[in-house]
Coordinates of C-alpha atoms (C1' of nucleotides) in Angstrom, one line a residue:
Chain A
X27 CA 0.0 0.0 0.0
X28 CA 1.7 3.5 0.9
X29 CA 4.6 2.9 3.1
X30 CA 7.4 4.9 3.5
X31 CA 9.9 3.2 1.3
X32 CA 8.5 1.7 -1.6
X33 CA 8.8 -2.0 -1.9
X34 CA 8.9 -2.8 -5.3
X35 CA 10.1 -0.6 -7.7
X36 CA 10.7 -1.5 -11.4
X37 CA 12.6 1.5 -12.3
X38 CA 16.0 1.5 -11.2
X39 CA 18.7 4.0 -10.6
X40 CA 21.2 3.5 -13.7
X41 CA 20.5 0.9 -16.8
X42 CA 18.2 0.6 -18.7
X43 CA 14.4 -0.5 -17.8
X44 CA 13.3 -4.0 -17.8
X45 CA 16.4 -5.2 -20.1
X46 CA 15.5 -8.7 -21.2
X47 CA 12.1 -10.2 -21.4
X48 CA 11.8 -13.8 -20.8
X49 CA 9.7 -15.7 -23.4
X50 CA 7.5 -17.2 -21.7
X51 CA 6.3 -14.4 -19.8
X52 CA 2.3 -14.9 -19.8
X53 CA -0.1 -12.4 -19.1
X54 CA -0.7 -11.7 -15.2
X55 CA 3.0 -11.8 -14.8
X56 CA 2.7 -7.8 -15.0
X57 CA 6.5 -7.6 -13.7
X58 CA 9.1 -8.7 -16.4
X59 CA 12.0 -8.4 -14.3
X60 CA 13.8 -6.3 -12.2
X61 CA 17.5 -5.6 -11.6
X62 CA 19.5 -4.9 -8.6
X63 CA 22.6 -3.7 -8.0
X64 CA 25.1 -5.2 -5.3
X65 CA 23.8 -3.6 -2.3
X66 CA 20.4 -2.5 -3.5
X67 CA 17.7 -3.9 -1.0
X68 CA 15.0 -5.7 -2.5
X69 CA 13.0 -4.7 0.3
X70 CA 13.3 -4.7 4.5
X71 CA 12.0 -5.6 7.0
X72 CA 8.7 -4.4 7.9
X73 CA 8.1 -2.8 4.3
X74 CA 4.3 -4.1 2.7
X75 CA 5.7 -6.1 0.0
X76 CA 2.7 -7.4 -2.4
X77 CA 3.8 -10.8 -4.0
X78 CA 6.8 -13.0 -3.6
X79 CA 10.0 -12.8 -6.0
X80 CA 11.5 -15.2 -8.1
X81 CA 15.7 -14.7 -8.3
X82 CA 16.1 -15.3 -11.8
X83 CA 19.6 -14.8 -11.3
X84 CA 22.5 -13.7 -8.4
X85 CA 21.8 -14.0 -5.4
X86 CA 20.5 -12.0 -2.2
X87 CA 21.1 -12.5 1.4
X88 CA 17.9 -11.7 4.0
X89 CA 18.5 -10.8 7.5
X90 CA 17.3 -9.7 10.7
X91 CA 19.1 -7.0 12.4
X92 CA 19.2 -7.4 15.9
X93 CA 19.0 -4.0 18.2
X94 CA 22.6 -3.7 18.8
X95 CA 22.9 -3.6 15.1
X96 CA 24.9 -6.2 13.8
X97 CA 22.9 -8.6 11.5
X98 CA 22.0 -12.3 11.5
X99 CA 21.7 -14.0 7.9
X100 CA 19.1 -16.1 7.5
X101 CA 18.9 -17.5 3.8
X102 CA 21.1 -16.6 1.1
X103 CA 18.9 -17.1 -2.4
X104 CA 20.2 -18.1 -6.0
X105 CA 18.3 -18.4 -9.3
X106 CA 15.2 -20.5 -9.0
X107 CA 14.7 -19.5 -5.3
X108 CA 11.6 -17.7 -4.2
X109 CA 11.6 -14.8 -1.4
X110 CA 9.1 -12.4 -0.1
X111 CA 6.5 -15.8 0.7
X112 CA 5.2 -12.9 3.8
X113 CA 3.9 -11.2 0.9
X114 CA 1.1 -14.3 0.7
X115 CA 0.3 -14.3 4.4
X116 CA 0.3 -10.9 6.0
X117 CA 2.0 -8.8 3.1
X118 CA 4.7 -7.5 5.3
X119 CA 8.4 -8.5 4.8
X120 CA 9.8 -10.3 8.2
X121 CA 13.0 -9.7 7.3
X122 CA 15.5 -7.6 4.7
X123 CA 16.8 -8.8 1.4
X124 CA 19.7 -7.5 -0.1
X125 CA 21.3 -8.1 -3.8
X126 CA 24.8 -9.2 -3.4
X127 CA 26.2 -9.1 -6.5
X128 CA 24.1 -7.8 -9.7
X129 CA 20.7 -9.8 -9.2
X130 CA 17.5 -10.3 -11.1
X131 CA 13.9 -10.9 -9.5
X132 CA 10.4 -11.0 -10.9
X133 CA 7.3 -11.0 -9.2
X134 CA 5.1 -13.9 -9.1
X135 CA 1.6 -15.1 -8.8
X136 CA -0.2 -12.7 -5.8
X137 CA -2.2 -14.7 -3.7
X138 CA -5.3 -14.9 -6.3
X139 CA -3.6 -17.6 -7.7
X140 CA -4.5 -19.7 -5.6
X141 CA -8.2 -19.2 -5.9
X142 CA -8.1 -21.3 -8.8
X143 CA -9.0 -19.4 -11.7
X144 CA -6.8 -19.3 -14.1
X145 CA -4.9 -22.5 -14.9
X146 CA -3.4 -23.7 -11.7
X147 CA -0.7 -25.7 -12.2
X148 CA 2.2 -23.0 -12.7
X149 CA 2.4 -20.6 -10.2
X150 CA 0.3 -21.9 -7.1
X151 CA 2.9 -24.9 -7.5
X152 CA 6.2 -22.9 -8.0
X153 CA 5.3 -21.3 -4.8
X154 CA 4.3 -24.6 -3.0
X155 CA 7.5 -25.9 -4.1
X156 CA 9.3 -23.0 -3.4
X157 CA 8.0 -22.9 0.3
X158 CA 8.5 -26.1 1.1
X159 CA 12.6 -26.1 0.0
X160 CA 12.8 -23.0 2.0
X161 CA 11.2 -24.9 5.2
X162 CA 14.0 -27.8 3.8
X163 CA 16.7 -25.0 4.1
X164 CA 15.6 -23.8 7.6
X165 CA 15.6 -27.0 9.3
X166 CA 18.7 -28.1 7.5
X167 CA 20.2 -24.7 8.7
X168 CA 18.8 -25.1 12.2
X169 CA 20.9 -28.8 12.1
X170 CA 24.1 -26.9 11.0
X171 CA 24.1 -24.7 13.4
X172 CA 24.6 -26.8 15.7
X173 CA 27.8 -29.6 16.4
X174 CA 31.4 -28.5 15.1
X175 CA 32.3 -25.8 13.2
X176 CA 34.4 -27.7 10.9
X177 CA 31.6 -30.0 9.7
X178 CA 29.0 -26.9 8.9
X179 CA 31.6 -25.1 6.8
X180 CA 32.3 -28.4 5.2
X181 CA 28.7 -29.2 4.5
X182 CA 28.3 -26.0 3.5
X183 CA 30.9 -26.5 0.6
X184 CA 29.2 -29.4 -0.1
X185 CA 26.1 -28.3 -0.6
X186 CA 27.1 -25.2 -2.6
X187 CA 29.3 -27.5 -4.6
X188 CA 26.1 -29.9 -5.6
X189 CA 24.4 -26.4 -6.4
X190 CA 27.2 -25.8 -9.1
X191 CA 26.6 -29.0 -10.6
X192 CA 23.0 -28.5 -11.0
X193 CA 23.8 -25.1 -12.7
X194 CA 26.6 -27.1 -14.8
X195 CA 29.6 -25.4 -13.0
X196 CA 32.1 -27.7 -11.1
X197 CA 31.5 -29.1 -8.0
X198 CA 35.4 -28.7 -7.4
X199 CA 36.2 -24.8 -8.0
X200 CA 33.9 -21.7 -7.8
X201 CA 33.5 -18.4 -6.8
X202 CA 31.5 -17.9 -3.1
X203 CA 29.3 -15.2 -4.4
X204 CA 29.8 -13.5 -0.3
X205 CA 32.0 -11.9 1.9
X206 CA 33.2 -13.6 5.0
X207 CA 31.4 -12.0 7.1
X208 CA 28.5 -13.0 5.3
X209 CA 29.1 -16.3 5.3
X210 CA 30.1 -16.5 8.8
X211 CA 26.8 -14.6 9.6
X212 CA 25.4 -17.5 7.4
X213 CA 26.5 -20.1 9.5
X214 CA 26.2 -19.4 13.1
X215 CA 30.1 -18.1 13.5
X216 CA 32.3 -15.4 14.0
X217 CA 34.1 -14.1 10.9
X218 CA 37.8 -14.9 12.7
X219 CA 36.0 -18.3 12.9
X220 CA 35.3 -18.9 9.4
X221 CA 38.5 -17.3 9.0
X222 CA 40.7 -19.9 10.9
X223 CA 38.3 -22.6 9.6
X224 CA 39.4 -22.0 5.9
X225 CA 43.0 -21.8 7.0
X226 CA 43.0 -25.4 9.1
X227 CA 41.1 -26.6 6.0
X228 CA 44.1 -25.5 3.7
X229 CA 46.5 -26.7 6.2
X230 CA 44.7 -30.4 5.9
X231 CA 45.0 -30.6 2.0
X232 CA 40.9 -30.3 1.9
X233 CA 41.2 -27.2 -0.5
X234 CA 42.4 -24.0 -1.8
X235 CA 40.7 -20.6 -1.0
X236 CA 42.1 -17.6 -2.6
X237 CA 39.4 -14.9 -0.9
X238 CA 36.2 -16.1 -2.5
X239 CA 37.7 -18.4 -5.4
X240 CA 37.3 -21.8 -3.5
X241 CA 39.4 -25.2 -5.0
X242 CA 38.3 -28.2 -3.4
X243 CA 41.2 -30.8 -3.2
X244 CA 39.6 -33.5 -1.2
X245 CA 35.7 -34.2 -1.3
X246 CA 35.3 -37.1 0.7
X247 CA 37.4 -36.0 3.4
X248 CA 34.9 -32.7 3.8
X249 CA 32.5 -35.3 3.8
X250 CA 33.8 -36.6 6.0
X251 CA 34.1 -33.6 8.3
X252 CA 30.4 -32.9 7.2
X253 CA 29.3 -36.2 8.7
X254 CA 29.4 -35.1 12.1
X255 CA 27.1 -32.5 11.9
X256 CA 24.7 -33.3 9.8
X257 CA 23.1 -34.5 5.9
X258 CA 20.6 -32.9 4.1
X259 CA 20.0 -30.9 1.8
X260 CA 20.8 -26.8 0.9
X261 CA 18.4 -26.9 -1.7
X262 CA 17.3 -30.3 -2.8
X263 CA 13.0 -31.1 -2.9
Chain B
X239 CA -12.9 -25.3 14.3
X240 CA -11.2 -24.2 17.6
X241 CA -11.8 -26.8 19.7
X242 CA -11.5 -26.1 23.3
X243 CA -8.3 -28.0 24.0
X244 CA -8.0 -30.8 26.9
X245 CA -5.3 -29.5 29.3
X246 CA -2.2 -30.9 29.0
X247 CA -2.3 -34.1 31.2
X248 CA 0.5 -34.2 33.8
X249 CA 2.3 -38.0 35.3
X250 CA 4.4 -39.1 32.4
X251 CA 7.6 -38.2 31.9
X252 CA 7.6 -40.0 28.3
X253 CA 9.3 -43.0 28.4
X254 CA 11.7 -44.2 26.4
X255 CA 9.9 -43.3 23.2
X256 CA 8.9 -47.0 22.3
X257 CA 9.6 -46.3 19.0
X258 CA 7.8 -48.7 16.8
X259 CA 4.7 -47.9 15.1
X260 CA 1.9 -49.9 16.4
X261 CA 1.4 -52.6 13.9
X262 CA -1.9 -52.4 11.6
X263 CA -1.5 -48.6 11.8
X264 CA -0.2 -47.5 8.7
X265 CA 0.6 -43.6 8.4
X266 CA -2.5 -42.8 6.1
X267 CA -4.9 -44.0 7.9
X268 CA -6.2 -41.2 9.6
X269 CA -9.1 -39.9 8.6
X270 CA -11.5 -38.0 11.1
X271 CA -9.0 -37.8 13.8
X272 CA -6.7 -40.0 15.3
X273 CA -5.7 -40.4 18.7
X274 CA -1.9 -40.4 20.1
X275 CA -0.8 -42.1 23.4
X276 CA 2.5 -40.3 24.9
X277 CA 5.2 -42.4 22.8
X278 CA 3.4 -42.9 19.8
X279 CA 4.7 -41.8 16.9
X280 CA 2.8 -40.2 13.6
X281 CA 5.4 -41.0 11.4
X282 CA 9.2 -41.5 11.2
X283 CA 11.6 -39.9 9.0
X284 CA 11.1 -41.6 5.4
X285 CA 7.3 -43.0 5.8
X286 CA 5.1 -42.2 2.6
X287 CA 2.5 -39.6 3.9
X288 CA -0.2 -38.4 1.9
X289 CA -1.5 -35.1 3.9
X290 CA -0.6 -32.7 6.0
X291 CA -1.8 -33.3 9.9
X292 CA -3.9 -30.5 11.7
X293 CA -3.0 -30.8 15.4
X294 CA -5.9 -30.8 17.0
X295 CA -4.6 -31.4 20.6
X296 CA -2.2 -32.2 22.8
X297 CA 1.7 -31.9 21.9
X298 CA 4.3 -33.3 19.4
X299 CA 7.4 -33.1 18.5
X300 CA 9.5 -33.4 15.3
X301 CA 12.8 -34.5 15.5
X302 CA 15.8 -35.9 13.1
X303 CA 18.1 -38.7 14.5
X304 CA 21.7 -37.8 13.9
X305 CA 23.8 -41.1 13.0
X306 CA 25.1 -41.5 16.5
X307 CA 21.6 -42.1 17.6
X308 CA 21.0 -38.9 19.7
X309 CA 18.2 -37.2 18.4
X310 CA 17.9 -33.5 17.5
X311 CA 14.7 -31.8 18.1
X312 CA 13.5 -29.2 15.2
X313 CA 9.8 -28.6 16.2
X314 CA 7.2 -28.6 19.3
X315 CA 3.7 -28.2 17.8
X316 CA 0.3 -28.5 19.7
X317 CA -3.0 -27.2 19.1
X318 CA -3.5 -25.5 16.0
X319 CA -0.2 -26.6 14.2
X320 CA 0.3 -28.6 11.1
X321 CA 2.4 -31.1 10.1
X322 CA 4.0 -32.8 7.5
X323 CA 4.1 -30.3 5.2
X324 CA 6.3 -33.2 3.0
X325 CA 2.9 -34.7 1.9
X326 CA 2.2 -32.3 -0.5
X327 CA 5.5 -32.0 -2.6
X328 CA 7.5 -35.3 -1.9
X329 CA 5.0 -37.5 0.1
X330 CA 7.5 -38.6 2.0
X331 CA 8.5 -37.7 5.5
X332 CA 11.8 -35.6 5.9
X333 CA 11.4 -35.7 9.9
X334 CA 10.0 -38.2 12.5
X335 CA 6.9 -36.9 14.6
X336 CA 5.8 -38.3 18.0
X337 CA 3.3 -37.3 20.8
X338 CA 4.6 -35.9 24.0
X339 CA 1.1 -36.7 25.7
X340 CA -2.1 -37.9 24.6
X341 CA -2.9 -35.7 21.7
X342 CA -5.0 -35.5 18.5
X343 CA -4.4 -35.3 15.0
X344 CA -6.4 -34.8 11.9
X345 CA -5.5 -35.1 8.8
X346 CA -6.4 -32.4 5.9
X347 CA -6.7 -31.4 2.4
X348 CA -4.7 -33.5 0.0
X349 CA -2.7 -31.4 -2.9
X350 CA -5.6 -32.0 -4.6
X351 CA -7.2 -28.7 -3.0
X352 CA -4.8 -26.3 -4.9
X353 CA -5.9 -27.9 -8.3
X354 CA -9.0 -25.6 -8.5
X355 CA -11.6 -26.3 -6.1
X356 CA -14.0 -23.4 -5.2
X357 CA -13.8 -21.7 -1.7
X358 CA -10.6 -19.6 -1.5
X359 CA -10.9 -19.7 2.5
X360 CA -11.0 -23.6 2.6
X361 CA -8.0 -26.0 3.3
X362 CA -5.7 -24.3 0.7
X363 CA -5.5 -21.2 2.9
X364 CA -4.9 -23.4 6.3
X365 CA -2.1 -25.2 4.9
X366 CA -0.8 -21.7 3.1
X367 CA -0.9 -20.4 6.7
X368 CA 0.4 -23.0 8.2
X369 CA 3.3 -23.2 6.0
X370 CA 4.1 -19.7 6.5
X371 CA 3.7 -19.9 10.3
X372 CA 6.4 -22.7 10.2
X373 CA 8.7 -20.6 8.5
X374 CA 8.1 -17.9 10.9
X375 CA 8.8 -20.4 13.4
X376 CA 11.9 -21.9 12.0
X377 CA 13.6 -18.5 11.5
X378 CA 12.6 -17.5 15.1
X379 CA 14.4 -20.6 16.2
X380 CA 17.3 -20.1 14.0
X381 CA 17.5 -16.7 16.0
X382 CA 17.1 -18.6 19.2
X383 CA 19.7 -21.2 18.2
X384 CA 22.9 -18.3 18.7
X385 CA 23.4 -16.2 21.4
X386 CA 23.8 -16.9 25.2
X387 CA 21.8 -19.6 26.6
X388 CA 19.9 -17.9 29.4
X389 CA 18.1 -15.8 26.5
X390 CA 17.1 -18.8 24.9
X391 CA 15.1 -20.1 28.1
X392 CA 13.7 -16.9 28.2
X393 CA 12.7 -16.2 25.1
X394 CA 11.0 -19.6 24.4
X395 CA 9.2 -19.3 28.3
X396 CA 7.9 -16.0 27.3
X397 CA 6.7 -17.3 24.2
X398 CA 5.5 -20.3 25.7
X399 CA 2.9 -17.9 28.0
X400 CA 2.1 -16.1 25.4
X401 CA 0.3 -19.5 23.6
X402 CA -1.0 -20.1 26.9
X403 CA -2.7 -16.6 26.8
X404 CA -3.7 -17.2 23.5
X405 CA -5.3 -20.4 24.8
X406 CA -7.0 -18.7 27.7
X407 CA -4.8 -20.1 30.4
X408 CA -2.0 -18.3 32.4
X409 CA 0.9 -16.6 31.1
X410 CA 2.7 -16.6 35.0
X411 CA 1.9 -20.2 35.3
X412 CA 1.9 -23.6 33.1
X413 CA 3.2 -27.0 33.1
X414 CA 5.8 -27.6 30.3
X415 CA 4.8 -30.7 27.6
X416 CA 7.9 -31.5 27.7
X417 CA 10.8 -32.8 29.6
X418 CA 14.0 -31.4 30.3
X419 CA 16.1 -33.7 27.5
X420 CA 13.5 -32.7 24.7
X421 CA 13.4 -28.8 25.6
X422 CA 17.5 -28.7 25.8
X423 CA 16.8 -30.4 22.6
X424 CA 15.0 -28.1 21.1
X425 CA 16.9 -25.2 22.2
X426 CA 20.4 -26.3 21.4
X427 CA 21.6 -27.2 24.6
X428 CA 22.8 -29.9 26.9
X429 CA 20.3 -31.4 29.2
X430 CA 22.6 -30.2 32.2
X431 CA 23.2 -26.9 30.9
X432 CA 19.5 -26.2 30.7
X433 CA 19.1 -27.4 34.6
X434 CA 21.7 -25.0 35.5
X435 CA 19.7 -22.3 33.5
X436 CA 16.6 -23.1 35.8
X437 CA 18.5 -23.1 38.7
X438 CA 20.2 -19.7 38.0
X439 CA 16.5 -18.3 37.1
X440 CA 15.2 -19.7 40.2
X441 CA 18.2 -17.9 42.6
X442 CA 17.2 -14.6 40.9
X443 CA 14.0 -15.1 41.7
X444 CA 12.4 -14.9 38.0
X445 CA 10.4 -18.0 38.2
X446 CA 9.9 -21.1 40.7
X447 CA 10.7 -24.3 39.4
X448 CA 9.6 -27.7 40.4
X449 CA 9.9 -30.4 37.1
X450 CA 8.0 -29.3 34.4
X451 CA 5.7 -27.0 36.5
X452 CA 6.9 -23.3 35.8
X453 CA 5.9 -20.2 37.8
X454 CA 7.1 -17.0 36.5
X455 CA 7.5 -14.3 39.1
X456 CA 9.6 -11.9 37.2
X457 CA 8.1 -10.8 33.3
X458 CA 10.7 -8.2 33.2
X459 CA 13.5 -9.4 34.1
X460 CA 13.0 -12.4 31.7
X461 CA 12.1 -9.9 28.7
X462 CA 15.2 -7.8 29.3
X463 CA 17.2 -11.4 29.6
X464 CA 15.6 -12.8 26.6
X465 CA 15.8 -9.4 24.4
X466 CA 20.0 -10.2 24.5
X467 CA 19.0 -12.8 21.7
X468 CA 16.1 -11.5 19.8
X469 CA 12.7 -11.2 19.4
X470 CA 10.0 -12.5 17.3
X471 CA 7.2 -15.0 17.4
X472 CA 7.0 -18.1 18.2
X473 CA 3.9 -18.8 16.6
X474 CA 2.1 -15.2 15.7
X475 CA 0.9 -15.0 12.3
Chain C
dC140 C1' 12.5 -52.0 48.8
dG141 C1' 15.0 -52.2 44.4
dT142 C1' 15.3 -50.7 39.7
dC143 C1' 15.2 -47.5 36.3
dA144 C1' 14.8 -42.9 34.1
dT145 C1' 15.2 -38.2 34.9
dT146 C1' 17.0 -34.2 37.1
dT147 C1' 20.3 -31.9 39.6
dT148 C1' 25.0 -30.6 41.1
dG149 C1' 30.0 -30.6 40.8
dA150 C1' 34.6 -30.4 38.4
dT151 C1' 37.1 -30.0 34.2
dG152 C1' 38.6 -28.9 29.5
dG153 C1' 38.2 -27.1 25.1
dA154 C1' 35.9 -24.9 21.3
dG155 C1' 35.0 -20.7 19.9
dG156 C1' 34.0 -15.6 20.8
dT157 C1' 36.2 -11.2 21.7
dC158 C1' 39.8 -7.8 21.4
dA159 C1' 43.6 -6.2 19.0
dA160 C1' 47.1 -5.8 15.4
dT161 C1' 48.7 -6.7 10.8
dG162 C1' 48.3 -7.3 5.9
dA163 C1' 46.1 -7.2 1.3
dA164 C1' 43.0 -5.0 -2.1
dC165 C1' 40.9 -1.1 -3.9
dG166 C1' 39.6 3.3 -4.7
dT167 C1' 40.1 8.6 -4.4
dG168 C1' 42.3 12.7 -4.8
dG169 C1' 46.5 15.4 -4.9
Chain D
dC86 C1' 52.4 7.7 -9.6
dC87 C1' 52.1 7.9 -4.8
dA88 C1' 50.1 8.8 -0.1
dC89 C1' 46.0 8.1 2.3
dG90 C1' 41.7 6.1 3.9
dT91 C1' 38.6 2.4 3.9
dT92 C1' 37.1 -2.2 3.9
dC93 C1' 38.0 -6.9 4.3
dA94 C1' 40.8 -11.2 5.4
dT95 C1' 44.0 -13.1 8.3
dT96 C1' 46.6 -14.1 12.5
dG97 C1' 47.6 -14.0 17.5
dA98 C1' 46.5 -13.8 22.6
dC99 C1' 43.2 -14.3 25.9
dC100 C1' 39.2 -15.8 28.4
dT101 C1' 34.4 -17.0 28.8
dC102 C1' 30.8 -20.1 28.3
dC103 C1' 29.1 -24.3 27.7
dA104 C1' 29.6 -29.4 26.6
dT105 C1' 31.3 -33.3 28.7
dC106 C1' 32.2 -36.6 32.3
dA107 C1' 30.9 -38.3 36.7
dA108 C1' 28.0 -38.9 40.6
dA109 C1' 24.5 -38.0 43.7
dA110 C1' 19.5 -36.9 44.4
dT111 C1' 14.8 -37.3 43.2
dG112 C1' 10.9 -39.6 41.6
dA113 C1' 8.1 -43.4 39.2
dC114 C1' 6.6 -47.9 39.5
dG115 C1' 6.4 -52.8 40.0

DNA sequence: CGTCATTTTGATGGAGGTCAATGAACGTGG
DNA sequence: CCACGTTCATTGACCTCCATCAAAATGACG
């Protein structure tokens, strides 16, 4: 409705409008796309946000902030994932999403959809799907942060790895599309943590990490640091 | 609808959750109601479900069994709640569900209710809104899961009084559906730890303590303990 | 009363958070 | 091009909090 920072906005700063238009797109998609810049918020928390998002590509963190300001990462999303599912329920956002590198969203179905109206199958599904891998990712989360460090940053290469493949990138080498901080924030740890973490990893022969460009040298021995913690999947339905 | 809920029975400490699924029950067949004893389980991680369950009374609770046998708790749901949101995308159980005392379960719409059927307010909506209530919850405990411990305890006894408010009972006063080992459980912790807690709370003279029946004699102080960690719902919607 | 499960209490050690300093990468402006 | 500031990653030193081990206490129940 009228809030004081506009939740969805399809023009954006620089660039031009609504670049590429999908093929597909059918008629009550009325958003063909938006793009945001690394650091551009998608929307925060509390803002009336009015459907839920599809990444069509990068990737965006959400977080709470918690009153002494520093901020907890909840999710971080990639193409194919769905954010904003508060817009469905009470049409506030719970939480703050914010671009990390050049993303793309698009709005999807609002909660008409699931009236049953128009041909049901797309949308009303893509967001049933969609909400149940984000409960998936929660609980998986919730598992990872607990138990050793070691295993959650393991499993958490892992997973990310398996997301690579899917995406037809190696499993073995790739670029951590986050800071440290970030990622630390991500699972549960402090950022000297993580730090120290990727250094005893390196120190083991598990893998190389120059900043964010990660080379895993050993799989099954981060599996089997990963064992301890936990199995299950980052983003698997 | 809102059935007026049977209080929570008090004598068993839940044995030693006699794990096996009484035979000739198979998962499915629920289909006005079905009635848990403390112990029994709903399912177990990897059954074929085929709905979602509406709790309608008493208390479970979902756990995953790490591979050295010591279970992990990821959800405490009672009146209102559903579960096993898995029916409608894989059909399969991700997590194992068992009653804490005697409770009731019913099961509800099948997929089939997003394919078109008429009333917007039906099932649909209840299992949209339940969906989106366990994300709310899963993020809260997420929340819960870092920071110091006594904010946990805190946190999740306010909440706690709040459901009980919301059921018409006492905020200052309630029995907890659950034993020590579960709630440390559920909270991250170890069983001992989460004695301590309640002894520390008791010396300050927040609440009295004796086994699962909790008397809170200071709101305040626990709100200013629990606001260390966060805030959020446990179950608001 | 004896057995078993749960809770409580005590003692100990270690994992990881905090604080602090250094180093590397990257502008920005002179 | 270089000095400077800023941000982020790394490394070190320290110390707290909490898990772990162990044992006693409480309670449930035959």
């Amino acid at each position: 409705m009228n809030e004081r920072v506009v939740p969805i906005r399809y023009g954006h700063p620089h660039g031009p409008a609504c670049s590429i238009r999908s093929p597909g797109t059918r008629p009550d998609q009325i958003d063909s796309g938006r793009i945001l810049q690394a650091g551009d918020h998608l929307f925060h928390a509390g803002d009336s946000i009015s459907a839920p998002c599809l990444v069509v590509g990068g990737v965006l963190k959400s977080y709470v902030s918690d009153e002494d300001g520093d901020e907890q990462v909840i999710g971080l999303h990639m193409t194919g994932d769905i954010v904003g599912f508060e817009a469905l329920v009470r049409g506030r956002a719970s939480c703050a999403i914010v671009a990390l590198d050049t993303a793309k969203v698009r709005k999807i179905a609002s909660r008409a959809a699931f009236g049953g109206q128009t041909e049901v199958m797309s949308d009303s599904d893509v967001i049933l799907m969609g909400m149940y891998r984000e409960l998936l990712r929660l609980t998986h989360l919730l598992r990872m942060n607990r138990g050793p460090t070691e295993g959650r940053l393991a499993r958490f290469l892992l997973d990310y790895g398996e997301l690579q493949v899917q995406r037809g990138c190696s499993r073995e080498e790739f670029l951590l599309p986050m800071g440290r901080r970030d990622l630390a924030r991500y699972l549960g740890l402090a950022t000297e943590t993580l730090s120290r973490l990727f250094g005893r990893f390196r120190d083991r022969q598990l893998l190389e990490a120059d900043n964010n460009h990660i080379r895993i040298l050993d799989l099954d021995g981060l599996e089997r640091l990963a064992g301890m913690t936990c199995r299950g999947p980052l983003n698997s339905a």
